[in-house]
Amino acid sequence: MAVAGAIIGAAVGGWANDRHGRRSALLAADFLFFIGAVIMAASPGPATLIVGRVFVGLGVGMASMTSPLYISEASPAKIRGALVSTNNFLITFGQFLSYLINLAFTKVPGTWRWMLGVAGLPALLQFSLMIFLPESPRWLFRKGREEEAKAILRKIYPAEDVETEIQDLKDSIDKEIREEGTSEKINFRKLWQTKTVRRGLIAGVGLQVFQQFVGINTVMYYSPTIVQLAGFASNQTALLLSLVTAGLNAFGSILSIYFIDRTGRKKLLLISLFGVAVSLGLLAGIFHQTTTHSPMVTVASGKFGWLALIGLGLYIISFSPGMGTAPWIVNSEIYPLRFRGVCGGIAATANWISNLIVAQTFLSLTEAIGTDMTFLLFGIVSVVGFFFVIVFVPETKGLPIEEVEKMLELRPLQYKFWEKKKRPEGTMEEEEKLDKKNQGV
């Protein structure tokens, strides 16, 4: 029910972002999450608990697409990827921290109520702090509040870059007005008909779907069995495993912060998917061997169990820096300004729907075709995702957000991802150089 709530929250969040702003959407998400946590903690029975889960899901879904978008639009291009990656690191570190907090509550009366209720405190804290933060300068500019936007941009960008950024924004808004007659109008029919939006949606939605269909949540769900296979089963196994996997996930996010603006989104995605495919193949082979050698429990479990733990660790450390963070980064910067909230909402909704599908079908798949074949299926999806990234996902490293739109419009798809790309023709930077040359500078 939390995931179902997140699907609705992501869909509504796209509309709320464009209508009321990124900051307002985050405040609404915090409020929904806080209310959900309170309802769960005070729940007298299962029905009320489920209602609380839905509220939490609504908040999570709305925040999942708004946070990267807000950070992206308020960040200089050179460190935009690192800052959005930091958001993902704080999410994964928060998961790790939550297990430690839950451990502290295990011997407290009313254990589960404290575990669920304390989750409302971070939401309350963020709500209080968000009141003092500015709105996204790009959203303000699009709404005609140019002076407010300029004031915020002057706080974010170095003095020498501010005027260029303002001019890029102005050009983007002027283009909207020429095409649509008004910058306020969003024509859903044009989402698919407009080449830049269509290419962006294919890349953005595709990445979000592949993020879930390579099996990240099911691998995490199946982790206790992998640890038991290694011979470490005990009453503390589940908690220990949660700490280890969450710790690896957080560490992978730190790698993303370092590499995302150096290596680029596309290369990091490809490296990530390659590692995911290899680790899933390893896990599939291990589970196949343990199935066929089931009589040799003591020998086989020790031998294959350690390999299973290695495969699990390799999977998480491969997934987290690339597929764990890059889909959110790409979706926060790939769409034209006028469609950014709506398209980001569509992509986030696709992510949560895929999450729900994979989570609900995993056990049925393992019963129908076996655990080994299920992991092999995820591995095949990873390989398909690898080629999808090569063909459909552009490199946005270091490009101002307004230039990404020009790149999608002017450039064909690039298959040779290893070659260094030039900036799109007709960008503001090149136009400035041409102006200086014409003026004899």
mmCIF file of C-alpha atoms in Angstrom, residues 85 145 199:
data_model
loop_
_atom_site.group_PDB
_atom_site.id
_atom_site.type_symbol
_atom_site.label_atom_id
_atom_site.label_comp_id
_atom_site.label_asym_id
_atom_site.label_seq_id
_atom_site.Cartn_x
_atom_site.Cartn_y
_atom_site.Cartn_z
ATOM 1 C CA SER A 85 23.906 12.094 -6.005
ATOM 2 C CA ARG A 145 8.838 36.343 -11.319
ATOM 3 C CA ARG A 199 13.527 11.670 -26.714
#
